[in-house]
Amino acid sequence: MVIIGVYILLNLIAFAAYGIDKIKAKSDMWRTPEKTLLTLAFFGPFGGYSAMQIFRHKTQKQPFPTLVPLFLGLHIILIIVAAVLLSGIVSF
């Protein structure tokens, strides 16, 4: 359960970081480095991808529209594999 909580927290942090960066972009303030946003999206892709769509932020600037959906797809696959292995349907 702790792992799930940490995973949810990472996604919330990624979501917030993208939202804050969008506000900073509109206000001409110091921005969050792209490497930081991509790292957060790697560990919290649901939050990163959702924020990109909701805030319309980084949707055109490469590598965001390529990498963030890729990270999301990878996490979906890993979650499915983990669920199958933990359910005992398949064992190695």
Tab-separated table of N, CA and C in Angstrom:
chain	number	residue	atom	x	y	z
A	1	MET	N	0.809	-1.199	0.000
A	1	MET	CA	0.000	0.000	0.000
A	1	MET	C	0.855	1.267	0.000
A	2	VAL	N	2.021	1.199	0.641
A	2	VAL	CA	2.909	2.361	0.670
A	2	VAL	C	3.371	2.695	-0.746
A	3	ILE	N	3.669	1.668	-1.525
A	3	ILE	CA	4.130	1.882	-2.904
A	3	ILE	C	3.047	2.600	-3.715
A	4	ILE	N	1.816	2.190	-3.542
A	4	ILE	CA	0.709	2.828	-4.271
A	4	ILE	C	0.570	4.289	-3.842
A	5	GLY	N	0.692	4.546	-2.552
A	5	GLY	CA	0.610	5.916	-2.053
A	5	GLY	C	1.720	6.801	-2.601
A	6	VAL	N	2.934	6.269	-2.643
A	6	VAL	CA	4.065	7.020	-3.197
A	6	VAL	C	3.845	7.275	-4.681
A	7	TYR	N	3.327	6.283	-5.382
A	7	TYR	CA	3.078	6.425	-6.820
A	7	TYR	C	2.024	7.510	-7.085
A	8	ILE	N	0.976	7.514	-6.300
A	8	ILE	CA	-0.055	8.555	-6.435
A	8	ILE	C	0.546	9.926	-6.133
A	9	LEU	N	1.358	10.007	-5.093
A	9	LEU	CA	1.999	11.275	-4.735
A	9	LEU	C	2.907	11.780	-5.862
A	10	LEU	N	3.678	10.882	-6.477
A	10	LEU	CA	4.541	11.277	-7.597
A	10	LEU	C	3.718	11.842	-8.752
A	11	ASN	N	2.585	11.236	-9.023
A	11	ASN	CA	1.725	11.725	-10.098
A	11	ASN	C	1.121	13.083	-9.752
A	12	LEU	N	0.753	13.279	-8.501
A	12	LEU	CA	0.226	14.578	-8.075
A	12	LEU	C	1.299	15.664	-8.159
A	13	ILE	N	2.525	15.316	-7.791
A	13	ILE	CA	3.633	16.272	-7.881
A	13	ILE	C	3.892	16.641	-9.337
A	14	ALA	N	3.889	15.644	-10.225
A	14	ALA	CA	4.100	15.919	-11.652
A	14	ALA	C	2.997	16.829	-12.182
A	15	PHE	N	1.756	16.529	-11.829
A	15	PHE	CA	0.622	17.349	-12.265
A	15	PHE	C	0.793	18.792	-11.803
A	16	ALA	N	1.122	18.957	-10.533
A	16	ALA	CA	1.292	20.300	-9.970
A	16	ALA	C	2.453	21.039	-10.628
A	17	ALA	N	3.548	20.340	-10.885
A	17	ALA	CA	4.720	20.984	-11.488
A	17	ALA	C	4.405	21.516	-12.877
A	18	TYR	N	3.660	20.745	-13.661
A	18	TYR	CA	3.273	21.215	-14.996
A	18	TYR	C	2.333	22.414	-14.889
A	19	GLY	N	1.406	22.364	-13.953
A	19	GLY	CA	0.481	23.476	-13.766
A	19	GLY	C	1.188	24.743	-13.316
A	20	ILE	N	2.114	24.598	-12.378
A	20	ILE	CA	2.878	25.752	-11.898
A	20	ILE	C	3.736	26.329	-13.019
A	21	ASP	N	4.345	25.451	-13.821
A	21	ASP	CA	5.170	25.941	-14.929
A	21	ASP	C	4.330	26.697	-15.954
A	22	LYS	N	3.110	26.257	-16.182
A	22	LYS	CA	2.217	26.967	-17.101
A	22	LYS	C	1.902	28.368	-16.568
A	23	ILE	N	1.628	28.460	-15.280
A	23	ILE	CA	1.366	29.770	-14.669
A	23	ILE	C	2.596	30.665	-14.794
A	24	LYS	N	3.774	30.096	-14.528
A	24	LYS	CA	5.012	30.868	-14.642
A	24	LYS	C	5.251	31.318	-16.077
A	25	ALA	N	4.909	30.481	-17.039
A	25	ALA	CA	5.098	30.841	-18.449
A	25	ALA	C	4.233	32.043	-18.816
A	26	LYS	N	3.009	32.052	-18.327
A	26	LYS	CA	2.102	33.173	-18.614
A	26	LYS	C	2.527	34.448	-17.888
A	27	SER	N	3.190	34.300	-16.749
A	27	SER	CA	3.582	35.446	-15.935
A	27	SER	C	5.006	35.902	-16.220
A	28	ASP	N	5.666	35.259	-17.184
A	28	ASP	CA	7.043	35.594	-17.551
A	28	ASP	C	7.979	35.497	-16.343
A	29	MET	N	7.797	34.425	-15.554
A	29	MET	CA	8.624	34.185	-14.374
A	29	MET	C	9.644	33.098	-14.678
A	30	TRP	N	10.543	32.851	-13.709
A	30	TRP	CA	11.514	31.777	-13.827
A	30	TRP	C	10.766	30.461	-13.993
A	31	ARG	N	11.208	29.648	-14.947
A	31	ARG	CA	10.499	28.418	-15.308
A	31	ARG	C	11.149	27.180	-14.705
A	32	THR	N	10.371	26.124	-14.606
A	32	THR	CA	10.880	24.823	-14.198
A	32	THR	C	11.679	24.250	-15.365
A	33	PRO	N	12.904	23.761	-15.114
A	33	PRO	CA	13.694	23.200	-16.217
A	33	PRO	C	12.967	22.030	-16.890
A	34	GLU	N	13.124	21.938	-18.214
A	34	GLU	CA	12.459	20.872	-18.966
A	34	GLU	C	12.898	19.496	-18.489
A	35	LYS	N	14.169	19.362	-18.135
A	35	LYS	CA	14.671	18.079	-17.636
A	35	LYS	C	13.911	17.660	-16.375
A	36	THR	N	13.604	18.623	-15.522
A	36	THR	CA	12.849	18.332	-14.300
A	36	THR	C	11.436	17.869	-14.634
A	37	LEU	N	10.779	18.568	-15.559
A	37	LEU	CA	9.419	18.176	-15.953
A	37	LEU	C	9.407	16.784	-16.571
A	38	LEU	N	10.402	16.477	-17.406
A	38	LEU	CA	10.466	15.147	-18.023
A	38	LEU	C	10.754	14.067	-16.981
A	39	THR	N	11.614	14.366	-16.017
A	39	THR	CA	11.901	13.399	-14.955
A	39	THR	C	10.649	13.128	-14.128
A	40	LEU	N	9.921	14.184	-13.793
A	40	LEU	CA	8.671	14.005	-13.052
A	40	LEU	C	7.664	13.199	-13.865
A	41	ALA	N	7.609	13.446	-15.173
A	41	ALA	CA	6.692	12.694	-16.034
A	41	ALA	C	7.110	11.230	-16.134
A	42	PHE	N	8.408	10.959	-16.057
A	42	PHE	CA	8.868	9.571	-16.101
A	42	PHE	C	8.375	8.802	-14.877
A	43	PHE	N	8.451	9.434	-13.710
A	43	PHE	CA	8.035	8.768	-12.477
A	43	PHE	C	6.548	8.926	-12.181
A	44	GLY	N	5.918	9.950	-12.750
A	44	GLY	CA	4.486	10.194	-12.541
A	44	GLY	C	3.801	10.525	-13.850
A	45	PRO	N	3.756	9.570	-14.785
A	45	PRO	CA	3.255	9.882	-16.128
A	45	PRO	C	1.762	10.187	-16.199
A	46	PHE	N	0.977	9.641	-15.296
A	46	PHE	CA	-0.455	9.951	-15.322
A	46	PHE	C	-0.664	11.431	-14.995
A	47	GLY	N	0.060	11.924	-14.005
A	47	GLY	CA	-0.023	13.331	-13.644
A	47	GLY	C	0.548	14.238	-14.716
A	48	GLY	N	1.705	13.854	-15.269
A	48	GLY	CA	2.328	14.663	-16.310
A	48	GLY	C	1.478	14.754	-17.562
A	49	TYR	N	0.965	13.614	-18.007
A	49	TYR	CA	0.152	13.601	-19.226
A	49	TYR	C	-1.173	14.341	-19.013
A	50	SER	N	-1.802	14.106	-17.872
A	50	SER	CA	-3.068	14.793	-17.575
A	50	SER	C	-2.873	16.304	-17.549
A	51	ALA	N	-1.796	16.744	-16.919
A	51	ALA	CA	-1.517	18.178	-16.843
A	51	ALA	C	-1.253	18.763	-18.222
A	52	MET	N	-0.533	18.029	-19.063
A	52	MET	CA	-0.286	18.510	-20.423
A	52	MET	C	-1.604	18.768	-21.141
A	53	GLN	N	-2.556	17.870	-20.979
A	53	GLN	CA	-3.837	17.996	-21.672
A	53	GLN	C	-4.728	19.068	-21.033
A	54	ILE	N	-4.799	19.075	-19.721
A	54	ILE	CA	-5.682	20.014	-19.030
A	54	ILE	C	-5.180	21.450	-19.158
A	55	PHE	N	-3.876	21.643	-18.957
A	55	PHE	CA	-3.308	22.995	-18.998
A	55	PHE	C	-2.852	23.402	-20.398
A	56	ARG	N	-2.923	22.464	-21.358
A	56	ARG	CA	-2.430	22.724	-22.719
A	56	ARG	C	-0.995	23.249	-22.653
A	57	HIS	N	-0.166	22.515	-21.917
A	57	HIS	CA	1.209	22.941	-21.674
A	57	HIS	C	2.173	21.880	-22.169
A	58	LYS	N	3.140	22.298	-22.966
A	58	LYS	CA	4.181	21.426	-23.514
A	58	LYS	C	3.601	20.381	-24.472
A	59	THR	N	2.477	20.670	-25.086
A	59	THR	CA	1.860	19.701	-26.000
A	59	THR	C	2.478	19.739	-27.388
A	60	GLN	N	3.169	20.815	-27.733
A	60	GLN	CA	3.777	20.946	-29.058
A	60	GLN	C	5.297	20.865	-29.012
A	61	LYS	N	5.890	21.179	-27.884
A	61	LYS	CA	7.343	21.270	-27.786
A	61	LYS	C	7.966	19.895	-27.577
A	62	GLN	N	8.769	19.475	-28.560
A	62	GLN	CA	9.467	18.199	-28.424
A	62	GLN	C	10.521	18.326	-27.331
A	63	PRO	N	10.776	17.251	-26.606
A	63	PRO	CA	10.316	15.876	-26.773
A	63	PRO	C	9.064	15.524	-25.971
A	64	PHE	N	8.398	16.512	-25.390
A	64	PHE	CA	7.255	16.244	-24.507
A	64	PHE	C	6.132	15.442	-25.168
A	65	PRO	N	5.640	15.835	-26.358
A	65	PRO	CA	4.514	15.080	-26.932
A	65	PRO	C	4.893	13.668	-27.368
A	66	THR	N	6.177	13.381	-27.416
A	66	THR	CA	6.626	12.026	-27.747
A	66	THR	C	6.907	11.222	-26.486
A	67	LEU	N	7.708	11.793	-25.591
A	67	LEU	CA	8.161	11.033	-24.428
A	67	LEU	C	7.098	10.830	-23.356
A	68	VAL	N	6.309	11.846	-23.064
A	68	VAL	CA	5.341	11.701	-21.968
A	68	VAL	C	4.308	10.608	-22.269
A	69	PRO	N	3.713	10.556	-23.479
A	69	PRO	CA	2.821	9.423	-23.773
A	69	PRO	C	3.556	8.074	-23.766
A	70	LEU	N	4.826	8.084	-24.170
A	70	LEU	CA	5.626	6.853	-24.116
A	70	LEU	C	5.799	6.400	-22.669
A	71	PHE	N	6.124	7.333	-21.782
A	71	PHE	CA	6.235	7.003	-20.356
A	71	PHE	C	4.911	6.462	-19.824
A	72	LEU	N	3.815	7.079	-20.229
A	72	LEU	CA	2.490	6.651	-19.781
A	72	LEU	C	2.202	5.225	-20.248
A	73	GLY	N	2.464	4.954	-21.505
A	73	GLY	CA	2.251	3.604	-22.035
A	73	GLY	C	3.095	2.574	-21.313
A	74	LEU	N	4.349	2.918	-21.039
A	74	LEU	CA	5.240	2.016	-20.316
A	74	LEU	C	4.692	1.718	-18.926
A	75	HIS	N	4.218	2.729	-18.240
A	75	HIS	CA	3.667	2.526	-16.900
A	75	HIS	C	2.391	1.688	-16.937
A	76	ILE	N	1.559	1.901	-17.935
A	76	ILE	CA	0.339	1.094	-18.056
A	76	ILE	C	0.705	-0.376	-18.233
A	77	ILE	N	1.684	-0.643	-19.088
A	77	ILE	CA	2.135	-2.024	-19.296
A	77	ILE	C	2.687	-2.605	-17.999
A	78	LEU	N	3.519	-1.842	-17.297
A	78	LEU	CA	4.099	-2.330	-16.041
A	78	LEU	C	3.030	-2.587	-14.983
A	79	ILE	N	2.019	-1.743	-14.924
A	79	ILE	CA	0.931	-1.940	-13.958
A	79	ILE	C	0.146	-3.205	-14.295
A	80	ILE	N	-0.112	-3.428	-15.574
A	80	ILE	CA	-0.830	-4.643	-15.988
A	80	ILE	C	-0.015	-5.881	-15.653
A	81	VAL	N	1.275	-5.858	-15.968
A	81	VAL	CA	2.147	-7.000	-15.673
A	81	VAL	C	2.186	-7.255	-14.168
A	82	ALA	N	2.331	-6.200	-13.377
A	82	ALA	CA	2.366	-6.360	-11.922
A	82	ALA	C	1.049	-6.927	-11.402
A	83	ALA	N	-0.069	-6.452	-11.935
A	83	ALA	CA	-1.381	-6.942	-11.498
A	83	ALA	C	-1.549	-8.417	-11.828
A	84	VAL	N	-1.109	-8.809	-13.012
A	84	VAL	CA	-1.218	-10.215	-13.410
A	84	VAL	C	-0.333	-11.079	-12.520
A	85	LEU	N	0.897	-10.650	-12.289
A	85	LEU	CA	1.807	-11.437	-11.458
A	85	LEU	C	1.319	-11.519	-10.014
A	86	LEU	N	0.808	-10.421	-9.488
A	86	LEU	CA	0.327	-10.423	-8.106
A	86	LEU	C	-0.971	-11.206	-7.935
A	87	SER	N	-1.742	-11.315	-9.004
A	87	SER	CA	-2.998	-12.063	-8.915
A	87	SER	C	-2.767	-13.565	-8.952
A	88	GLY	N	-1.592	-13.974	-9.382
A	88	GLY	CA	-1.285	-15.394	-9.440
A	88	GLY	C	-1.770	-16.078	-10.697
A	89	ILE	N	-2.291	-15.317	-11.666
A	89	ILE	CA	-2.754	-15.904	-12.921
A	89	ILE	C	-1.580	-16.521	-13.667
A	90	VAL	N	-0.465	-15.826	-13.658
A	90	VAL	CA	0.752	-16.301	-14.315
A	90	VAL	C	1.859	-16.248	-13.283
A	91	SER	N	2.687	-17.274	-13.262
A	91	SER	CA	3.830	-17.245	-12.349
A	91	SER	C	5.078	-17.686	-13.097
A	92	PHE	N	6.188	-17.154	-12.653
A	92	PHE	CA	7.466	-17.499	-13.291
A	92	PHE	C	8.334	-18.256	-12.345
